[in-house]
Amino acid sequence: MRKFNDFEVIPLRAFKDNYIWTLRNDRHAVVVDPGDAQPALDYLQREGLALAAILATHHHADHVGGVAALLERHPAPVYGPRGEPIPTLTHAVGDGDEVLIPEFDLRFRVLGIPGHTRAHIAYYGANSVFCGDTLFACGCGRVFEGTPEQMYASLSKLAALPDETLVYCGHEYTLANIEFARAVEPDNAELQGYAVSDAQKRKENRPTLPTTIGREKKTNPFLRCLQPAVVDSANKYLAARASSPAQIFAAIRNWKNEF
Ligand SMILES: [Zn+2]
């Protein structure tokens, strides 16, 4: 939770480990990836807020499954990726488009970040990026519909945002991700630190998110495919020498799937 201009970003929990990130000011809310309507309906009612917009990052049910039920009570524009099967969309958007939220005097730039799904997008604005299941704290999403090359390019695009950018991911996967990241980079001191501080946050039932692009560049193996320690670990896993950063990415992504 934080203040920026005149709004806060609230994590609403859904299912086992999803977050429905909710921007709110005194009168309005914008919800990102409402996989389940109920937490958002409850929050809007309790706080007396009108829904200004729904933003979807990709078509998976745990991100858009609640949109229809939310719209029944709160008609609002629904933004989401052009080229994915989301029947509730009113505004299909893609890389380079802008999403204006007048109730928040806010403008998001849409970033095309395919790989987890074919047309996955992120919303970047107000020093924040809402990136669904592409970038996680210390990890990344599985490559379901794209290629490792696409996913690596998408992660590199996010890594190029300013270091101070707040990263709002779709899931609370951080502790398990840190465990894997430490297997890839056993000598990364920053990782040791976050292993302790994030475990404490979870013990207190607090989110470990948002993270920042700066933190991810120091700790996330999937953004560190040029670091010698990550290259060595990937080559050991492959029992061969990877010939490109995308191959190193693919190797550690496969390793993580088995971890
Ligand atoms: Zn997903």
PDB file of C-alpha atoms and ligand atoms in Angstrom:
ATOM      1  CA  MET A   1       0.000   0.000   0.000  1.00  0.00           C
ATOM      2  CA  ARG A   2       1.379   3.408  -0.910  1.00  0.00           C
ATOM      3  CA  LYS A   3       0.344   6.845  -1.923  1.00  0.00           C
ATOM      4  CA  PHE A   4       1.189   8.203  -5.367  1.00  0.00           C
ATOM      5  CA  ASN A   5      -0.340  11.481  -6.464  1.00  0.00           C
ATOM      6  CA  ASP A   6      -3.714  10.821  -4.924  1.00  0.00           C
ATOM      7  CA  PHE A   7      -4.098   7.107  -5.111  1.00  0.00           C
ATOM      8  CA  GLU A   8      -3.042   3.948  -3.360  1.00  0.00           C
ATOM      9  CA  VAL A   9      -2.459   0.459  -4.706  1.00  0.00           C
ATOM     10  CA  ILE A  10      -4.128  -2.221  -2.591  1.00  0.00           C
ATOM     11  CA  PRO A  11      -3.476  -5.959  -2.881  1.00  0.00           C
ATOM     12  CA  LEU A  12      -6.731  -7.935  -2.844  1.00  0.00           C
ATOM     13  CA  ARG A  13      -6.046 -11.623  -2.399  1.00  0.00           C
ATOM     14  CA  ALA A  14      -7.708 -14.249  -4.565  1.00  0.00           C
ATOM     15  CA  PHE A  15      -7.433 -18.035  -4.772  1.00  0.00           C
ATOM     16  CA  LYS A  16      -4.273 -19.448  -3.231  1.00  0.00           C
ATOM     17  CA  ASP A  17      -1.695 -16.847  -4.188  1.00  0.00           C
ATOM     18  CA  ASN A  18      -3.145 -14.373  -6.734  1.00  0.00           C
ATOM     19  CA  TYR A  19      -3.214 -10.634  -6.174  1.00  0.00           C
ATOM     20  CA  ILE A  20      -5.904  -8.428  -7.679  1.00  0.00           C
ATOM     21  CA  TRP A  21      -4.017  -5.123  -7.596  1.00  0.00           C
ATOM     22  CA  THR A  22      -6.517  -2.333  -7.002  1.00  0.00           C
ATOM     23  CA  LEU A  23      -5.782   1.348  -7.538  1.00  0.00           C
ATOM     24  CA  ARG A  24      -8.045   3.541  -5.469  1.00  0.00           C
ATOM     25  CA  ASN A  25      -8.603   7.172  -4.648  1.00  0.00           C
ATOM     26  CA  ASP A  26     -11.435   8.742  -2.624  1.00  0.00           C
ATOM     27  CA  ARG A  27     -14.149   7.769  -5.083  1.00  0.00           C
ATOM     28  CA  HIS A  28     -12.888   5.373  -7.719  1.00  0.00           C
ATOM     29  CA  ALA A  29     -11.036   2.126  -8.208  1.00  0.00           C
ATOM     30  CA  VAL A  30      -9.269   0.350 -11.052  1.00  0.00           C
ATOM     31  CA  VAL A  31      -8.782  -3.386 -10.686  1.00  0.00           C
ATOM     32  CA  VAL A  32      -6.058  -5.349 -12.423  1.00  0.00           C
ATOM     33  CA  ASP A  33      -6.624  -9.023 -13.295  1.00  0.00           C
ATOM     34  CA  PRO A  34      -9.751  -9.848 -11.298  1.00  0.00           C
ATOM     35  CA  GLY A  35      -9.639 -13.642 -11.548  1.00  0.00           C
ATOM     36  CA  ASP A  36     -12.342 -13.793  -8.903  1.00  0.00           C
ATOM     37  CA  ALA A  37     -15.059 -11.118  -8.640  1.00  0.00           C
ATOM     38  CA  GLN A  38     -15.856 -11.534  -4.947  1.00  0.00           C
ATOM     39  CA  PRO A  39     -12.806  -9.908  -3.343  1.00  0.00           C
ATOM     40  CA  ALA A  40     -13.206  -6.894  -5.651  1.00  0.00           C
ATOM     41  CA  LEU A  41     -16.995  -6.679  -5.140  1.00  0.00           C
ATOM     42  CA  ASP A  42     -16.532  -6.814  -1.375  1.00  0.00           C
ATOM     43  CA  TYR A  43     -13.846  -4.167  -1.442  1.00  0.00           C
ATOM     44  CA  LEU A  44     -15.796  -1.764  -3.695  1.00  0.00           C
ATOM     45  CA  GLN A  45     -18.861  -2.110  -1.514  1.00  0.00           C
ATOM     46  CA  ARG A  46     -17.037  -1.760   1.785  1.00  0.00           C
ATOM     47  CA  GLU A  47     -15.139   1.328   0.612  1.00  0.00           C
ATOM     48  CA  GLY A  48     -18.030   2.862  -1.348  1.00  0.00           C
ATOM     49  CA  LEU A  49     -16.012   3.095  -4.571  1.00  0.00           C
ATOM     50  CA  ALA A  50     -17.125   3.259  -8.207  1.00  0.00           C
ATOM     51  CA  LEU A  51     -15.251   1.072 -10.685  1.00  0.00           C
ATOM     52  CA  ALA A  52     -13.417   3.230 -13.252  1.00  0.00           C
ATOM     53  CA  ALA A  53     -11.836   0.428 -15.298  1.00  0.00           C
ATOM     54  CA  ILE A  54     -10.673  -3.174 -15.379  1.00  0.00           C
ATOM     55  CA  LEU A  55      -7.225  -3.951 -16.744  1.00  0.00           C
ATOM     56  CA  ALA A  56      -6.371  -7.480 -17.869  1.00  0.00           C
ATOM     57  CA  THR A  57      -2.837  -8.651 -18.651  1.00  0.00           C
ATOM     58  CA  HIS A  58      -3.675 -12.006 -20.278  1.00  0.00           C
ATOM     59  CA  HIS A  59      -6.489 -14.481 -20.797  1.00  0.00           C
ATOM     60  CA  HIS A  60      -5.887 -17.054 -18.038  1.00  0.00           C
ATOM     61  CA  ALA A  61      -8.963 -17.672 -15.890  1.00  0.00           C
ATOM     62  CA  ASP A  62      -7.207 -16.800 -12.633  1.00  0.00           C
ATOM     63  CA  HIS A  63      -6.742 -13.291 -14.087  1.00  0.00           C
ATOM     64  CA  VAL A  64     -10.008 -12.633 -15.949  1.00  0.00           C
ATOM     65  CA  GLY A  65     -12.478 -15.171 -14.525  1.00  0.00           C
ATOM     66  CA  GLY A  66     -14.182 -12.532 -12.366  1.00  0.00           C
ATOM     67  CA  VAL A  67     -14.626  -9.855 -15.032  1.00  0.00           C
ATOM     68  CA  ALA A  68     -18.173 -10.785 -16.116  1.00  0.00           C
ATOM     69  CA  ALA A  69     -19.556 -10.917 -12.559  1.00  0.00           C
ATOM     70  CA  LEU A  70     -17.840  -7.640 -11.709  1.00  0.00           C
ATOM     71  CA  LEU A  71     -19.395  -5.942 -14.758  1.00  0.00           C
ATOM     72  CA  GLU A  72     -22.907  -7.061 -13.751  1.00  0.00           C
ATOM     73  CA  ARG A  73     -22.676  -4.843 -10.679  1.00  0.00           C
ATOM     74  CA  HIS A  74     -20.164  -2.279 -11.935  1.00  0.00           C
ATOM     75  CA  PRO A  75     -20.278  -1.532 -15.677  1.00  0.00           C
ATOM     76  CA  ALA A  76     -16.860  -0.203 -16.693  1.00  0.00           C
ATOM     77  CA  PRO A  77     -14.433  -0.275 -19.619  1.00  0.00           C
ATOM     78  CA  VAL A  78     -12.380  -3.475 -19.795  1.00  0.00           C
ATOM     79  CA  TYR A  79      -8.891  -3.223 -21.293  1.00  0.00           C
ATOM     80  CA  GLY A  80      -6.904  -6.276 -22.301  1.00  0.00           C
ATOM     81  CA  PRO A  81      -4.640  -7.796 -24.907  1.00  0.00           C
ATOM     82  CA  ARG A  82      -5.651  -7.765 -28.547  1.00  0.00           C
ATOM     83  CA  GLY A  83      -5.399 -11.317 -29.872  1.00  0.00           C
ATOM     84  CA  GLU A  84      -6.356 -13.302 -26.781  1.00  0.00           C
ATOM     85  CA  PRO A  85      -9.724 -14.955 -26.082  1.00  0.00           C
ATOM     86  CA  ILE A  86     -11.271 -12.588 -23.512  1.00  0.00           C
ATOM     87  CA  PRO A  87     -14.933 -12.094 -24.517  1.00  0.00           C
ATOM     88  CA  THR A  88     -15.568  -9.358 -21.923  1.00  0.00           C
ATOM     89  CA  LEU A  89     -13.054  -6.882 -23.392  1.00  0.00           C
ATOM     90  CA  THR A  90     -14.377  -3.505 -24.473  1.00  0.00           C
ATOM     91  CA  HIS A  91     -10.936  -2.104 -25.423  1.00  0.00           C
ATOM     92  CA  ALA A  92      -8.422  -4.473 -27.022  1.00  0.00           C
ATOM     93  CA  VAL A  93      -4.929  -2.963 -26.794  1.00  0.00           C
ATOM     94  CA  GLY A  94      -1.391  -3.854 -27.784  1.00  0.00           C
ATOM     95  CA  ASP A  95       2.209  -2.700 -27.582  1.00  0.00           C
ATOM     96  CA  GLY A  96       2.552   1.085 -27.726  1.00  0.00           C
ATOM     97  CA  ASP A  97      -1.095   1.873 -27.051  1.00  0.00           C
ATOM     98  CA  GLU A  98      -2.101   4.152 -24.204  1.00  0.00           C
ATOM     99  CA  VAL A  99      -4.812   3.612 -21.628  1.00  0.00           C
ATOM    100  CA  LEU A 100      -6.238   6.774 -20.098  1.00  0.00           C
ATOM    101  CA  ILE A 101      -7.930   6.672 -16.720  1.00  0.00           C
ATOM    102  CA  PRO A 102      -9.439  10.161 -16.316  1.00  0.00           C
ATOM    103  CA  GLU A 103     -10.729   9.428 -12.795  1.00  0.00           C
ATOM    104  CA  PHE A 104      -7.087   9.098 -11.736  1.00  0.00           C
ATOM    105  CA  ASP A 105      -5.611  11.595 -14.186  1.00  0.00           C
ATOM    106  CA  LEU A 106      -3.477   8.653 -15.199  1.00  0.00           C
ATOM    107  CA  ARG A 107      -2.019   7.370 -18.423  1.00  0.00           C
ATOM    108  CA  PHE A 108      -0.622   3.845 -18.830  1.00  0.00           C
ATOM    109  CA  ARG A 109       1.583   2.774 -21.699  1.00  0.00           C
ATOM    110  CA  VAL A 110       0.860  -0.754 -22.902  1.00  0.00           C
ATOM    111  CA  LEU A 111       3.926  -2.986 -23.254  1.00  0.00           C
ATOM    112  CA  GLY A 112       3.652  -6.112 -25.380  1.00  0.00           C
ATOM    113  CA  ILE A 113       5.398  -8.875 -23.422  1.00  0.00           C
ATOM    114  CA  PRO A 114       4.476 -12.189 -25.075  1.00  0.00           C
ATOM    115  CA  GLY A 115       5.768 -15.582 -23.953  1.00  0.00           C
ATOM    116  CA  HIS A 116       3.635 -16.741 -21.022  1.00  0.00           C
ATOM    117  CA  THR A 117       0.702 -16.249 -23.385  1.00  0.00           C
ATOM    118  CA  ARG A 118       0.638 -15.225 -27.031  1.00  0.00           C
ATOM    119  CA  ALA A 119      -0.278 -11.552 -26.521  1.00  0.00           C
ATOM    120  CA  HIS A 120       0.400 -10.911 -22.814  1.00  0.00           C
ATOM    121  CA  ILE A 121       0.654  -7.201 -21.999  1.00  0.00           C
ATOM    122  CA  ALA A 122       1.809  -4.998 -19.117  1.00  0.00           C
ATOM    123  CA  TYR A 123       0.537  -1.570 -18.062  1.00  0.00           C
ATOM    124  CA  TYR A 124       3.274   0.965 -17.295  1.00  0.00           C
ATOM    125  CA  GLY A 125       2.595   4.333 -15.680  1.00  0.00           C
ATOM    126  CA  ALA A 126       2.931   6.328 -12.456  1.00  0.00           C
ATOM    127  CA  ASN A 127       6.306   4.695 -11.759  1.00  0.00           C
ATOM    128  CA  SER A 128       4.589   1.308 -11.691  1.00  0.00           C
ATOM    129  CA  VAL A 129       4.237  -1.697 -13.947  1.00  0.00           C
ATOM    130  CA  PHE A 130       1.457  -4.262 -13.714  1.00  0.00           C
ATOM    131  CA  CYS A 131       2.970  -7.268 -15.427  1.00  0.00           C
ATOM    132  CA  GLY A 132       0.676 -10.232 -14.725  1.00  0.00           C
ATOM    133  CA  ASP A 133       2.473 -13.563 -15.064  1.00  0.00           C
ATOM    134  CA  THR A 134       5.532 -12.454 -17.016  1.00  0.00           C
ATOM    135  CA  LEU A 135       7.896 -11.108 -14.332  1.00  0.00           C
ATOM    136  CA  PHE A 136       7.700 -12.274 -10.715  1.00  0.00           C
ATOM    137  CA  ALA A 137       9.895 -11.318  -7.787  1.00  0.00           C
ATOM    138  CA  CYS A 138      13.019 -13.457  -8.361  1.00  0.00           C
ATOM    139  CA  GLY A 139      11.266 -15.428 -11.093  1.00  0.00           C
ATOM    140  CA  CYS A 140       9.174 -15.395 -14.244  1.00  0.00           C
ATOM    141  CA  GLY A 141       6.112 -17.080 -15.663  1.00  0.00           C
ATOM    142  CA  ARG A 142       6.140 -20.356 -17.523  1.00  0.00           C
ATOM    143  CA  VAL A 143       6.436 -20.134 -21.289  1.00  0.00           C
ATOM    144  CA  PHE A 144       3.084 -21.572 -22.379  1.00  0.00           C
ATOM    145  CA  GLU A 145       2.241 -19.985 -25.719  1.00  0.00           C
ATOM    146  CA  GLY A 146       5.395 -18.234 -26.867  1.00  0.00           C
ATOM    147  CA  THR A 147       9.020 -19.186 -27.342  1.00  0.00           C
ATOM    148  CA  PRO A 148      11.910 -18.801 -24.885  1.00  0.00           C
ATOM    149  CA  GLU A 149      13.315 -16.138 -27.219  1.00  0.00           C
ATOM    150  CA  GLN A 150      10.070 -14.138 -26.974  1.00  0.00           C
ATOM    151  CA  MET A 151       9.934 -14.496 -23.207  1.00  0.00           C
ATOM    152  CA  TYR A 152      13.556 -13.464 -22.832  1.00  0.00           C
ATOM    153  CA  ALA A 153      12.903 -10.394 -25.013  1.00  0.00           C
ATOM    154  CA  SER A 154       9.804  -9.548 -22.953  1.00  0.00           C
ATOM    155  CA  LEU A 155      11.724  -9.804 -19.674  1.00  0.00           C
ATOM    156  CA  SER A 156      14.518  -7.685 -21.145  1.00  0.00           C
ATOM    157  CA  LYS A 157      11.936  -5.043 -22.105  1.00  0.00           C
ATOM    158  CA  LEU A 158      10.710  -4.908 -18.502  1.00  0.00           C
ATOM    159  CA  ALA A 159      14.303  -4.833 -17.209  1.00  0.00           C
ATOM    160  CA  ALA A 160      14.907  -1.716 -19.315  1.00  0.00           C
ATOM    161  CA  LEU A 161      12.349   0.277 -17.266  1.00  0.00           C
ATOM    162  CA  PRO A 162      13.821   2.641 -14.639  1.00  0.00           C
ATOM    163  CA  ASP A 163      15.276   0.873 -11.575  1.00  0.00           C
ATOM    164  CA  GLU A 164      12.825   2.558  -9.206  1.00  0.00           C
ATOM    165  CA  THR A 165       9.768   1.226 -11.102  1.00  0.00           C
ATOM    166  CA  LEU A 166       7.432  -0.634  -8.741  1.00  0.00           C
ATOM    167  CA  VAL A 167       6.625  -4.086 -10.091  1.00  0.00           C
ATOM    168  CA  TYR A 168       3.159  -5.480  -9.331  1.00  0.00           C
ATOM    169  CA  CYS A 169       3.156  -9.198 -10.211  1.00  0.00           C
ATOM    170  CA  GLY A 170       0.158 -11.491 -10.417  1.00  0.00           C
ATOM    171  CA  HIS A 171       1.221 -14.026  -7.794  1.00  0.00           C
ATOM    172  CA  GLU A 172       2.906 -14.330  -4.417  1.00  0.00           C
ATOM    173  CA  TYR A 173       5.625 -16.770  -5.485  1.00  0.00           C
ATOM    174  CA  THR A 174       8.588 -14.932  -4.014  1.00  0.00           C
ATOM    175  CA  LEU A 175       9.873 -17.340  -1.363  1.00  0.00           C
ATOM    176  CA  ALA A 176       9.913 -20.376  -3.655  1.00  0.00           C
ATOM    177  CA  ASN A 177      11.490 -18.236  -6.368  1.00  0.00           C
ATOM    178  CA  ILE A 178      14.241 -17.089  -4.029  1.00  0.00           C
ATOM    179  CA  GLU A 179      15.002 -20.699  -3.152  1.00  0.00           C
ATOM    180  CA  PHE A 180      15.514 -21.515  -6.821  1.00  0.00           C
ATOM    181  CA  ALA A 181      17.464 -18.306  -7.472  1.00  0.00           C
ATOM    182  CA  ARG A 182      19.864 -19.281  -4.675  1.00  0.00           C
ATOM    183  CA  ALA A 183      20.444 -22.631  -6.377  1.00  0.00           C
ATOM    184  CA  VAL A 184      21.380 -20.744  -9.559  1.00  0.00           C
ATOM    185  CA  GLU A 185      23.477 -18.118  -7.764  1.00  0.00           C
ATOM    186  CA  PRO A 186      24.580 -19.479  -4.372  1.00  0.00           C
ATOM    187  CA  ASP A 187      26.943 -16.564  -3.780  1.00  0.00           C
ATOM    188  CA  ASN A 188      24.488 -13.726  -4.467  1.00  0.00           C
ATOM    189  CA  ALA A 189      24.480 -11.842  -1.150  1.00  0.00           C
ATOM    190  CA  GLU A 190      21.382  -9.783  -2.033  1.00  0.00           C
ATOM    191  CA  LEU A 191      19.424 -13.008  -2.371  1.00  0.00           C
ATOM    192  CA  GLN A 192      20.461 -14.149   1.096  1.00  0.00           C
ATOM    193  CA  GLY A 193      19.159 -10.859   2.479  1.00  0.00           C
ATOM    194  CA  TYR A 194      15.785 -11.094   0.751  1.00  0.00           C
ATOM    195  CA  ALA A 195      15.432 -14.733   1.786  1.00  0.00           C
ATOM    196  CA  VAL A 196      15.351 -13.471   5.376  1.00  0.00           C
ATOM    197  CA  SER A 197      13.364 -10.236   4.978  1.00  0.00           C
ATOM    198  CA  ASP A 198      10.723 -11.701   2.643  1.00  0.00           C
ATOM    199  CA  ALA A 199      10.272 -14.784   4.851  1.00  0.00           C
ATOM    200  CA  GLN A 200       9.580 -12.392   7.723  1.00  0.00           C
ATOM    201  CA  LYS A 201       6.967 -10.521   5.635  1.00  0.00           C
ATOM    202  CA  ARG A 202       5.196 -13.792   4.793  1.00  0.00           C
ATOM    203  CA  LYS A 203       5.279 -14.860   8.432  1.00  0.00           C
ATOM    204  CA  GLU A 204       3.398 -11.643   9.199  1.00  0.00           C
ATOM    205  CA  ASN A 205       1.028 -12.420   6.302  1.00  0.00           C
ATOM    206  CA  ARG A 206       2.214  -9.361   4.355  1.00  0.00           C
ATOM    207  CA  PRO A 207       2.844  -9.340   0.590  1.00  0.00           C
ATOM    208  CA  THR A 208       6.458  -9.360  -0.564  1.00  0.00           C
ATOM    209  CA  LEU A 209       5.289  -7.224  -3.484  1.00  0.00           C
ATOM    210  CA  PRO A 210       5.654  -4.822  -5.134  1.00  0.00           C
ATOM    211  CA  THR A 211       9.277  -5.431  -5.966  1.00  0.00           C
ATOM    212  CA  THR A 212      11.308  -3.006  -8.094  1.00  0.00           C
ATOM    213  CA  ILE A 213      13.104  -3.341 -11.405  1.00  0.00           C
ATOM    214  CA  GLY A 214      16.344  -2.443  -9.611  1.00  0.00           C
ATOM    215  CA  ARG A 215      15.933  -5.266  -7.124  1.00  0.00           C
ATOM    216  CA  GLU A 216      15.052  -7.751  -9.871  1.00  0.00           C
ATOM    217  CA  LYS A 217      18.151  -6.834 -11.868  1.00  0.00           C
ATOM    218  CA  LYS A 218      20.241  -7.756  -8.821  1.00  0.00           C
ATOM    219  CA  THR A 219      18.435 -10.943  -7.807  1.00  0.00           C
ATOM    220  CA  ASN A 220      16.276 -12.436 -10.569  1.00  0.00           C
ATOM    221  CA  PRO A 221      18.192 -15.138 -12.470  1.00  0.00           C
ATOM    222  CA  PHE A 222      15.919 -14.712 -15.503  1.00  0.00           C
ATOM    223  CA  LEU A 223      17.081 -11.080 -15.821  1.00  0.00           C
ATOM    224  CA  ARG A 224      20.705 -12.064 -15.206  1.00  0.00           C
ATOM    225  CA  CYS A 225      21.409 -14.353 -18.141  1.00  0.00           C
ATOM    226  CA  LEU A 226      24.633 -12.432 -18.903  1.00  0.00           C
ATOM    227  CA  GLN A 227      26.061 -12.801 -15.386  1.00  0.00           C
ATOM    228  CA  PRO A 228      28.984 -15.270 -15.271  1.00  0.00           C
ATOM    229  CA  ALA A 229      27.536 -17.155 -12.266  1.00  0.00           C
ATOM    230  CA  VAL A 230      24.190 -17.646 -14.054  1.00  0.00           C
ATOM    231  CA  VAL A 231      25.923 -18.655 -17.296  1.00  0.00           C
ATOM    232  CA  ASP A 232      28.023 -21.241 -15.385  1.00  0.00           C
ATOM    233  CA  SER A 233      24.985 -22.712 -13.638  1.00  0.00           C
ATOM    234  CA  ALA A 234      22.999 -22.894 -16.895  1.00  0.00           C
ATOM    235  CA  ASN A 235      25.883 -24.626 -18.669  1.00  0.00           C
ATOM    236  CA  LYS A 236      26.205 -27.113 -15.815  1.00  0.00           C
ATOM    237  CA  TYR A 237      22.488 -27.868 -16.021  1.00  0.00           C
ATOM    238  CA  LEU A 238      22.735 -28.320 -19.800  1.00  0.00           C
ATOM    239  CA  ALA A 239      26.012 -30.236 -19.590  1.00  0.00           C
ATOM    240  CA  ALA A 240      26.867 -28.106 -22.616  1.00  0.00           C
ATOM    241  CA  ARG A 241      27.737 -24.519 -23.482  1.00  0.00           C
ATOM    242  CA  ALA A 242      24.755 -22.286 -24.220  1.00  0.00           C
ATOM    243  CA  SER A 243      25.445 -20.029 -27.180  1.00  0.00           C
ATOM    244  CA  SER A 244      23.055 -17.141 -26.480  1.00  0.00           C
ATOM    245  CA  PRO A 245      21.370 -15.394 -23.546  1.00  0.00           C
ATOM    246  CA  ALA A 246      18.008 -16.772 -24.752  1.00  0.00           C
ATOM    247  CA  GLN A 247      19.449 -20.306 -24.525  1.00  0.00           C
ATOM    248  CA  ILE A 248      20.679 -19.597 -21.021  1.00  0.00           C
ATOM    249  CA  PHE A 249      17.219 -18.293 -20.202  1.00  0.00           C
ATOM    250  CA  ALA A 250      15.618 -21.446 -21.666  1.00  0.00           C
ATOM    251  CA  ALA A 251      17.969 -23.667 -19.658  1.00  0.00           C
ATOM    252  CA  ILE A 252      17.202 -22.065 -16.295  1.00  0.00           C
ATOM    253  CA  ARG A 253      13.477 -21.916 -17.146  1.00  0.00           C
ATOM    254  CA  ASN A 254      13.530 -25.701 -17.778  1.00  0.00           C
ATOM    255  CA  TRP A 255      15.565 -26.242 -14.623  1.00  0.00           C
ATOM    256  CA  LYS A 256      13.020 -24.246 -12.622  1.00  0.00           C
ATOM    257  CA  ASN A 257      10.182 -26.378 -14.033  1.00  0.00           C
ATOM    258  CA  GLU A 258      11.884 -29.443 -12.551  1.00  0.00           C
ATOM    259  CA  PHE A 259      13.037 -27.771  -9.324  1.00  0.00           C
TER     260      PHE A 259
HETATM  261 ZN    ZN B   1      -1.168 -16.869 -16.419  1.00  0.00          ZN
END
